[in-house]
mmCIF file of C-alpha atoms in Angstrom:
data_model
loop_
_atom_site.group_PDB
_atom_site.id
_atom_site.type_symbol
_atom_site.label_atom_id
_atom_site.label_comp_id
_atom_site.label_asym_id
_atom_site.label_seq_id
_atom_site.Cartn_x
_atom_site.Cartn_y
_atom_site.Cartn_z
ATOM 1 C CA MET A 1 71.267 39.224 104.150
ATOM 2 C CA GLU A 2 71.906 37.363 107.393
ATOM 3 C CA TYR A 3 73.784 38.887 110.301
ATOM 4 C CA ILE A 4 75.998 37.606 113.058
ATOM 5 C CA THR A 5 75.952 39.203 116.503
ATOM 6 C CA LEU A 6 79.413 40.110 117.775
ATOM 7 C CA ASN A 7 80.381 39.795 121.437
ATOM 8 C CA ASN A 8 79.383 43.430 122.085
ATOM 9 C CA GLU A 9 75.919 42.917 120.521
ATOM 10 C CA VAL A 10 76.808 44.749 117.287
ATOM 11 C CA LYS A 11 75.324 43.007 114.249
ATOM 12 C CA MET A 12 77.631 42.373 111.288
ATOM 13 C CA PRO A 13 76.543 41.117 107.847
ATOM 14 C CA ILE A 14 77.777 37.561 107.453
ATOM 15 C CA VAL A 15 78.835 38.247 103.842
ATOM 16 C CA GLY A 16 80.831 41.284 102.757
ATOM 17 C CA THR A 17 83.143 42.350 99.982
ATOM 18 C CA GLY A 18 86.881 42.810 100.083
ATOM 19 C CA THR A 19 88.364 45.888 98.413
ATOM 20 C CA ASN A 20 92.118 45.286 98.284
ATOM 21 C CA THR A 21 92.324 45.482 94.468
ATOM 22 C CA TYR A 22 89.341 47.747 93.857
ATOM 23 C CA GLY A 23 89.999 50.928 91.918
ATOM 24 C CA LYS A 24 93.474 49.822 90.872
ATOM 25 C CA VAL A 25 95.011 49.494 87.421
ATOM 26 C CA ASN A 26 94.890 45.903 86.128
ATOM 27 C CA LYS A 27 93.133 44.856 89.355
ATOM 28 C CA ASP A 28 96.615 44.627 90.813
ATOM 29 C CA TYR A 29 97.086 45.043 94.573
ATOM 30 C CA ASN A 30 100.169 47.182 93.919
ATOM 31 C CA GLY A 31 98.658 48.937 90.886
ATOM 32 C CA GLU A 32 98.152 52.661 90.549
ATOM 33 C CA LEU A 33 94.859 54.056 91.761
ATOM 34 C CA LYS A 34 92.176 55.055 89.272
ATOM 35 C CA ASN A 35 89.461 57.629 89.856
ATOM 36 C CA GLU A 36 86.608 55.145 89.785
ATOM 37 C CA ILE A 37 85.549 51.866 91.390
ATOM 38 C CA PRO A 38 82.791 50.368 89.228
ATOM 39 C CA GLU A 39 83.181 47.041 91.056
ATOM 40 C CA LEU A 40 82.233 48.675 94.355
ATOM 41 C CA GLU A 41 79.326 50.482 92.754
ATOM 42 C CA SER A 42 77.959 47.190 91.402
ATOM 43 C CA ALA A 43 78.473 45.496 94.777
ATOM 44 C CA LEU A 44 76.381 48.175 96.464
ATOM 45 C CA GLU A 45 73.681 47.888 93.791
ATOM 46 C CA LEU A 46 73.536 44.125 94.338
ATOM 47 C CA GLY A 47 73.060 44.501 98.077
ATOM 48 C CA TYR A 48 76.488 44.293 99.677
ATOM 49 C CA ARG A 49 76.549 46.388 102.818
ATOM 50 C CA SER A 50 79.691 45.146 104.563
ATOM 51 C CA ILE A 51 82.768 46.754 103.027
ATOM 52 C CA ASP A 52 86.189 45.490 104.111
ATOM 53 C CA ALA A 53 88.961 48.038 103.635
ATOM 54 C CA ALA A 54 92.428 48.789 105.026
ATOM 55 C CA ILE A 55 94.904 51.637 105.188
ATOM 56 C CA SER A 56 97.464 49.392 103.493
ATOM 57 C CA TYR A 57 95.221 49.009 100.449
ATOM 58 C CA ARG A 58 95.868 52.712 99.690
ATOM 59 C CA ASN A 59 92.314 53.218 98.395
ATOM 60 C CA GLU A 60 90.405 54.226 101.537
ATOM 61 C CA ALA A 61 89.562 57.691 100.224
ATOM 62 C CA LEU A 62 88.413 56.282 96.889
ATOM 63 C CA VAL A 63 86.249 53.633 98.577
ATOM 64 C CA GLY A 64 84.979 56.179 101.077
ATOM 65 C CA GLY A 65 83.999 58.602 98.325
ATOM 66 C CA ILE A 66 81.900 55.963 96.560
ATOM 67 C CA LEU A 67 80.177 54.996 99.815
ATOM 68 C CA ALA A 68 79.438 58.617 100.696
ATOM 69 C CA GLU A 69 78.020 59.350 97.253
ATOM 70 C CA SER A 70 75.897 56.206 97.063
ATOM 71 C CA SER A 71 72.183 56.168 97.826
ATOM 72 C CA VAL A 72 72.761 53.659 100.631
ATOM 73 C CA PRO A 73 72.190 55.316 104.026
ATOM 74 C CA ARG A 74 75.231 55.321 106.309
ATOM 75 C CA GLU A 75 73.378 53.335 108.976
ATOM 76 C CA GLU A 76 72.909 50.454 106.527
ATOM 77 C CA LEU A 77 76.628 50.216 105.806
ATOM 78 C CA PHE A 78 79.114 48.203 107.842
ATOM 79 C CA ILE A 79 82.545 49.720 107.205
ATOM 80 C CA THR A 80 85.663 47.880 108.328
ATOM 81 C CA THR A 81 89.189 49.182 108.008
ATOM 82 C CA LYS A 82 92.550 48.217 109.462
ATOM 83 C CA VAL A 83 95.538 49.979 110.977
ATOM 84 C CA PRO A 84 98.871 48.545 109.752
ATOM 85 C CA ALA A 85 101.281 47.146 112.336
ATOM 86 C CA ARG A 86 103.980 49.490 111.063
ATOM 87 C CA GLU A 87 106.035 52.004 113.012
ATOM 88 C CA GLU A 88 104.444 55.014 111.372
ATOM 89 C CA TYR A 89 101.044 53.920 112.700
ATOM 90 C CA VAL A 90 101.816 52.257 116.048
ATOM 91 C CA SER A 91 105.002 53.913 117.326
ATOM 92 C CA SER A 92 102.956 56.129 119.640
ATOM 93 C CA LYS A 93 99.394 56.755 120.706
ATOM 94 C CA GLU A 94 99.473 59.988 118.726
ATOM 95 C CA SER A 95 100.358 58.165 115.502
ATOM 96 C CA THR A 96 97.546 55.653 116.037
ATOM 97 C CA ARG A 97 95.055 58.436 116.727
ATOM 98 C CA ALA A 98 96.194 60.216 113.569
ATOM 99 C CA ALA A 99 95.658 57.020 111.557
ATOM 100 C CA ILE A 100 92.121 56.545 112.884
ATOM 101 C CA ASP A 101 91.231 60.194 112.375
ATOM 102 C CA ASN A 102 92.461 60.014 108.796
ATOM 103 C CA SER A 103 90.391 56.892 108.126
ATOM 104 C CA LEU A 104 87.301 58.634 109.483
ATOM 105 C CA LYS A 105 88.063 61.515 107.132
ATOM 106 C CA ASN A 106 88.598 59.163 104.176
ATOM 107 C CA PHE A 107 85.225 57.503 104.756
ATOM 108 C CA LYS A 108 83.512 60.854 105.363
ATOM 109 C CA THR A 109 81.920 59.531 108.535
ATOM 110 C CA ASP A 110 82.028 60.171 112.262
ATOM 111 C CA TYR A 111 82.249 56.471 113.130
ATOM 112 C CA LEU A 112 83.571 53.182 111.765
ATOM 113 C CA ASP A 113 81.713 49.941 112.336
ATOM 114 C CA LEU A 114 84.832 47.871 112.871
ATOM 115 C CA LEU A 115 88.529 48.723 113.217
ATOM 116 C CA LEU A 116 91.209 46.038 113.222
ATOM 117 C CA ILE A 117 94.905 45.836 113.923
ATOM 118 C CA HIS A 118 95.969 44.467 110.533
ATOM 119 C CA ALA A 119 98.717 42.160 111.815
ATOM 120 C CA PRO A 120 100.355 41.237 115.120
ATOM 121 C CA ILE A 121 102.401 44.003 116.737
ATOM 122 C CA GLU A 122 105.466 42.289 118.129
ATOM 123 C CA ASP A 123 106.476 45.093 120.518
ATOM 124 C CA LYS A 124 104.267 44.549 123.567
ATOM 125 C CA GLU A 125 104.287 48.218 124.629
ATOM 126 C CA GLN A 126 103.240 49.300 121.144
ATOM 127 C CA LEU A 127 100.495 46.663 121.125
ATOM 128 C CA LYS A 128 99.212 47.907 124.478
ATOM 129 C CA ASN A 129 99.310 51.541 123.401
ATOM 130 C CA THR A 130 97.569 50.788 120.108
ATOM 131 C CA TRP A 131 94.804 48.787 121.757
ATOM 132 C CA GLU A 132 94.289 51.461 124.397
ATOM 133 C CA VAL A 133 93.714 54.004 121.608
ATOM 134 C CA PHE A 134 91.273 51.591 119.965
ATOM 135 C CA GLU A 135 89.451 51.312 123.309
ATOM 136 C CA GLU A 136 89.477 55.092 123.681
ATOM 137 C CA TYR A 137 87.743 55.590 120.320
ATOM 138 C CA TYR A 138 85.403 52.669 121.040
ATOM 139 C CA GLU A 139 84.305 54.198 124.346
ATOM 140 C CA ALA A 140 83.777 57.519 122.552
ATOM 141 C CA GLY A 141 81.438 55.850 120.035
ATOM 142 C CA LYS A 142 83.712 56.522 117.079
ATOM 143 C CA LEU A 143 84.278 52.777 116.664
ATOM 144 C CA LYS A 144 81.295 50.434 117.011
ATOM 145 C CA ALA A 145 83.549 47.384 117.375
ATOM 146 C CA ILE A 146 87.281 46.697 117.554
ATOM 147 C CA GLY A 147 89.276 43.621 116.700
ATOM 148 C CA VAL A 148 92.390 42.109 115.211
ATOM 149 C CA SER A 149 93.572 40.431 112.040
ATOM 150 C CA ASN A 150 96.039 37.600 111.469
ATOM 151 C CA PHE A 151 96.462 37.040 115.214
ATOM 152 C CA LYS A 152 97.368 33.556 116.413
ATOM 153 C CA LYS A 153 96.619 32.185 119.879
ATOM 154 C CA ASN A 154 99.818 33.551 121.425
ATOM 155 C CA HIS A 155 99.024 37.024 120.100
ATOM 156 C CA LEU A 156 95.502 36.859 121.519
ATOM 157 C CA ASP A 157 96.854 35.680 124.870
ATOM 158 C CA GLU A 158 99.229 38.638 124.980
ATOM 159 C CA LEU A 159 96.412 41.064 124.183
ATOM 160 C CA ASN A 160 94.189 39.525 126.839
ATOM 161 C CA GLU A 161 96.748 40.410 129.505
ATOM 162 C CA PHE A 162 95.750 44.062 129.408
ATOM 163 C CA ALA A 163 92.708 44.509 127.132
ATOM 164 C CA LYS A 164 89.672 46.010 128.830
ATOM 165 C CA VAL A 165 87.609 45.400 125.690
ATOM 166 C CA LYS A 166 87.807 41.924 124.194
ATOM 167 C CA PRO A 167 88.396 41.886 120.419
ATOM 168 C CA ALA A 168 85.104 41.350 118.614
ATOM 169 C CA VAL A 169 86.650 39.594 115.620
ATOM 170 C CA ASN A 170 89.849 38.038 114.362
ATOM 171 C CA GLN A 171 90.133 38.236 110.590
ATOM 172 C CA ILE A 172 92.262 35.313 109.411
ATOM 173 C CA GLN A 173 92.763 33.149 106.365
ATOM 174 C CA ILE A 174 90.124 30.429 106.381
ATOM 175 C CA ASN A 175 89.614 28.195 103.366
ATOM 176 C CA LEU A 176 89.978 24.561 102.365
ATOM 177 C CA THR A 177 93.736 24.836 101.907
ATOM 178 C CA GLU A 178 94.229 26.747 105.171
ATOM 179 C CA LYS A 179 91.540 25.466 107.519
ATOM 180 C CA ASN A 180 92.934 27.025 110.727
ATOM 181 C CA LYS A 181 90.801 24.594 112.750
ATOM 182 C CA GLU A 182 92.717 24.890 116.025
ATOM 183 C CA LEU A 183 92.546 28.682 115.932
ATOM 184 C CA LEU A 184 88.844 28.558 115.045
ATOM 185 C CA ASP A 185 88.281 26.420 118.148
ATOM 186 C CA VAL A 186 90.139 29.002 120.247
ATOM 187 C CA LEU A 187 88.050 31.855 118.828
ATOM 188 C CA LYS A 188 84.819 29.974 119.539
ATOM 189 C CA GLU A 189 85.921 29.379 123.115
ATOM 190 C CA GLU A 190 86.877 33.044 123.525
ATOM 191 C CA GLY A 191 83.679 34.370 121.959
ATOM 192 C CA ILE A 192 85.573 36.091 119.146
ATOM 193 C CA THR A 193 83.935 35.990 115.706
ATOM 194 C CA PRO A 194 86.146 34.581 112.923
ATOM 195 C CA VAL A 195 86.167 36.569 109.682
ATOM 196 C CA ALA A 196 87.597 34.736 106.685
ATOM 197 C CA TRP A 197 89.833 36.417 104.170
ATOM 198 C CA GLY A 198 90.633 34.377 101.078
ATOM 199 C CA PRO A 199 87.597 32.137 101.711
ATOM 200 C CA MET A 200 87.421 30.808 98.135
ATOM 201 C CA LYS A 201 90.847 29.184 97.928
ATOM 202 C CA THR A 202 90.637 25.488 97.010
ATOM 203 C CA GLU A 203 92.472 22.689 95.233
ATOM 204 C CA GLU A 204 91.200 20.897 92.135
ATOM 205 C CA HIS A 205 90.095 17.715 93.897
ATOM 206 C CA GLN A 206 88.124 19.809 96.387
ATOM 207 C CA ASP A 207 86.392 21.731 93.602
ATOM 208 C CA LYS A 208 85.025 18.496 92.171
ATOM 209 C CA VAL A 209 83.368 17.550 95.460
ATOM 210 C CA LEU A 210 81.966 21.042 95.977
ATOM 211 C CA ASP A 211 80.570 21.134 92.444
ATOM 212 C CA GLU A 212 78.936 17.747 92.939
ATOM 213 C CA ILE A 213 77.269 18.899 96.177
ATOM 214 C CA GLY A 214 76.106 22.074 94.454
ATOM 215 C CA LYS A 215 74.273 20.227 91.690
ATOM 216 C CA ALA A 216 71.569 19.137 94.134
ATOM 217 C CA TYR A 217 70.767 22.763 94.903
ATOM 218 C CA GLY A 218 71.390 24.387 91.552
ATOM 219 C CA LYS A 219 74.413 26.135 93.057
ATOM 220 C CA SER A 220 78.070 26.397 92.148
ATOM 221 C CA GLY A 221 80.861 24.849 94.160
ATOM 222 C CA ALA A 222 81.923 28.342 95.224
ATOM 223 C CA GLN A 223 78.461 29.030 96.630
ATOM 224 C CA VAL A 224 78.533 25.718 98.491
ATOM 225 C CA LEU A 225 81.884 26.633 100.023
ATOM 226 C CA LEU A 226 80.664 30.037 101.180
ATOM 227 C CA LYS A 227 77.491 28.466 102.563
ATOM 228 C CA TYR A 228 79.593 25.936 104.461
ATOM 229 C CA GLN A 229 81.616 28.701 106.083
ATOM 230 C CA ILE A 230 78.694 30.900 107.112
ATOM 231 C CA GLY A 231 76.842 27.829 108.347
ATOM 232 C CA ARG A 232 79.466 27.418 111.039
ATOM 233 C CA GLY A 233 79.484 31.042 112.082
ATOM 234 C CA VAL A 234 82.342 32.302 109.934
ATOM 235 C CA VAL A 235 81.891 35.733 108.343
ATOM 236 C CA VAL A 236 83.110 35.681 104.732
ATOM 237 C CA ILE A 237 84.445 38.555 102.649
ATOM 238 C CA PRO A 238 84.820 37.230 99.111
ATOM 239 C CA LYS A 239 85.930 39.724 96.494
ATOM 240 C CA SER A 240 85.155 39.859 92.806
ATOM 241 C CA HIS A 241 85.410 42.455 90.055
ATOM 242 C CA ASN A 242 82.742 40.574 88.101
ATOM 243 C CA ARG A 243 79.106 41.565 88.689
ATOM 244 C CA GLU A 244 77.788 38.057 87.985
ATOM 245 C CA ASN A 245 80.171 36.519 90.510
ATOM 246 C CA GLN A 246 79.380 39.232 93.033
ATOM 247 C CA ALA A 247 75.701 38.374 92.724
ATOM 248 C CA ALA A 248 76.401 34.659 93.086
ATOM 249 C CA ASN A 249 78.444 35.238 96.240
ATOM 250 C CA LEU A 250 75.386 36.840 97.838
ATOM 251 C CA ASP A 251 72.938 34.203 96.635
ATOM 252 C CA LEU A 252 73.422 31.874 99.595
ATOM 253 C CA PHE A 253 70.288 32.107 101.642
ATOM 254 C CA ASP A 254 67.771 29.948 99.782
ATOM 255 C CA PHE A 255 69.316 26.535 100.457
ATOM 256 C CA GLU A 256 70.727 24.551 103.373
ATOM 257 C CA LEU A 257 73.514 22.000 103.337
ATOM 258 C CA THR A 258 72.767 18.626 104.875
ATOM 259 C CA ALA A 259 74.834 17.106 107.669
ATOM 260 C CA ALA A 260 76.227 14.687 105.073
ATOM 261 C CA ASP A 261 77.263 17.619 102.842
ATOM 262 C CA VAL A 262 79.032 19.298 105.738
ATOM 263 C CA GLU A 263 80.834 16.077 106.656
ATOM 264 C CA LYS A 264 82.080 15.694 103.082
ATOM 265 C CA ILE A 265 83.474 19.214 103.125
ATOM 266 C CA ASP A 266 84.970 18.732 106.580
ATOM 267 C CA ASN A 267 86.885 15.744 105.216
ATOM 268 C CA LEU A 268 88.291 17.524 102.170
#
């Protein structure tokens, strides 16, 4: 595994696994929860250590139970979760504290590696209060890093007006159909690490080019795409319920794309 160093010197695995449909009937985001997550168990066995969760996914306790029962030491895990930008979680500092405390309980741990605001909070006072609670838990060592998700430049500018701790990451959609280049440039300038959700999304004509590039390395087009993203400093959190695909999504560190390869992908 390779790591990226966040702006507070915390090291984050550059590849992780999403969990938004894990442990759910029919692998459906809105499906009922089951009592097992074999897909997470296989991910851990294969070497995934960065686990991307969220309160909104409804399966924190299930994910947390698997992590706590696994043979992987806590210090090797990088656990991310997210507080929803909904009234019940951000209406007051007390409600935000309760949300964080409950997440810590769900993951059976005394600290989280990364906590994000899941979406922009439009009420500026609520945003300020929420971030101040994040900073409070960060200063107390209960959060190793704090950040945001789905924030655009105007949201980051608003946060910067009062934040004492700069967000370490912004988790946004980054793929070949939603390149988000302007926002990526802003994040680079600000020293905020981009984390890509939905990194595998492509169109058919793009798949053909990726597959062709992959042939030279004995890799799939999907592996080429993930390699392209991590090669430019983007953390990726692909998700699969299939063990073979999970393994392939980690098998990225024994080849390097050429400048010509990168240019082809840039132009897709």
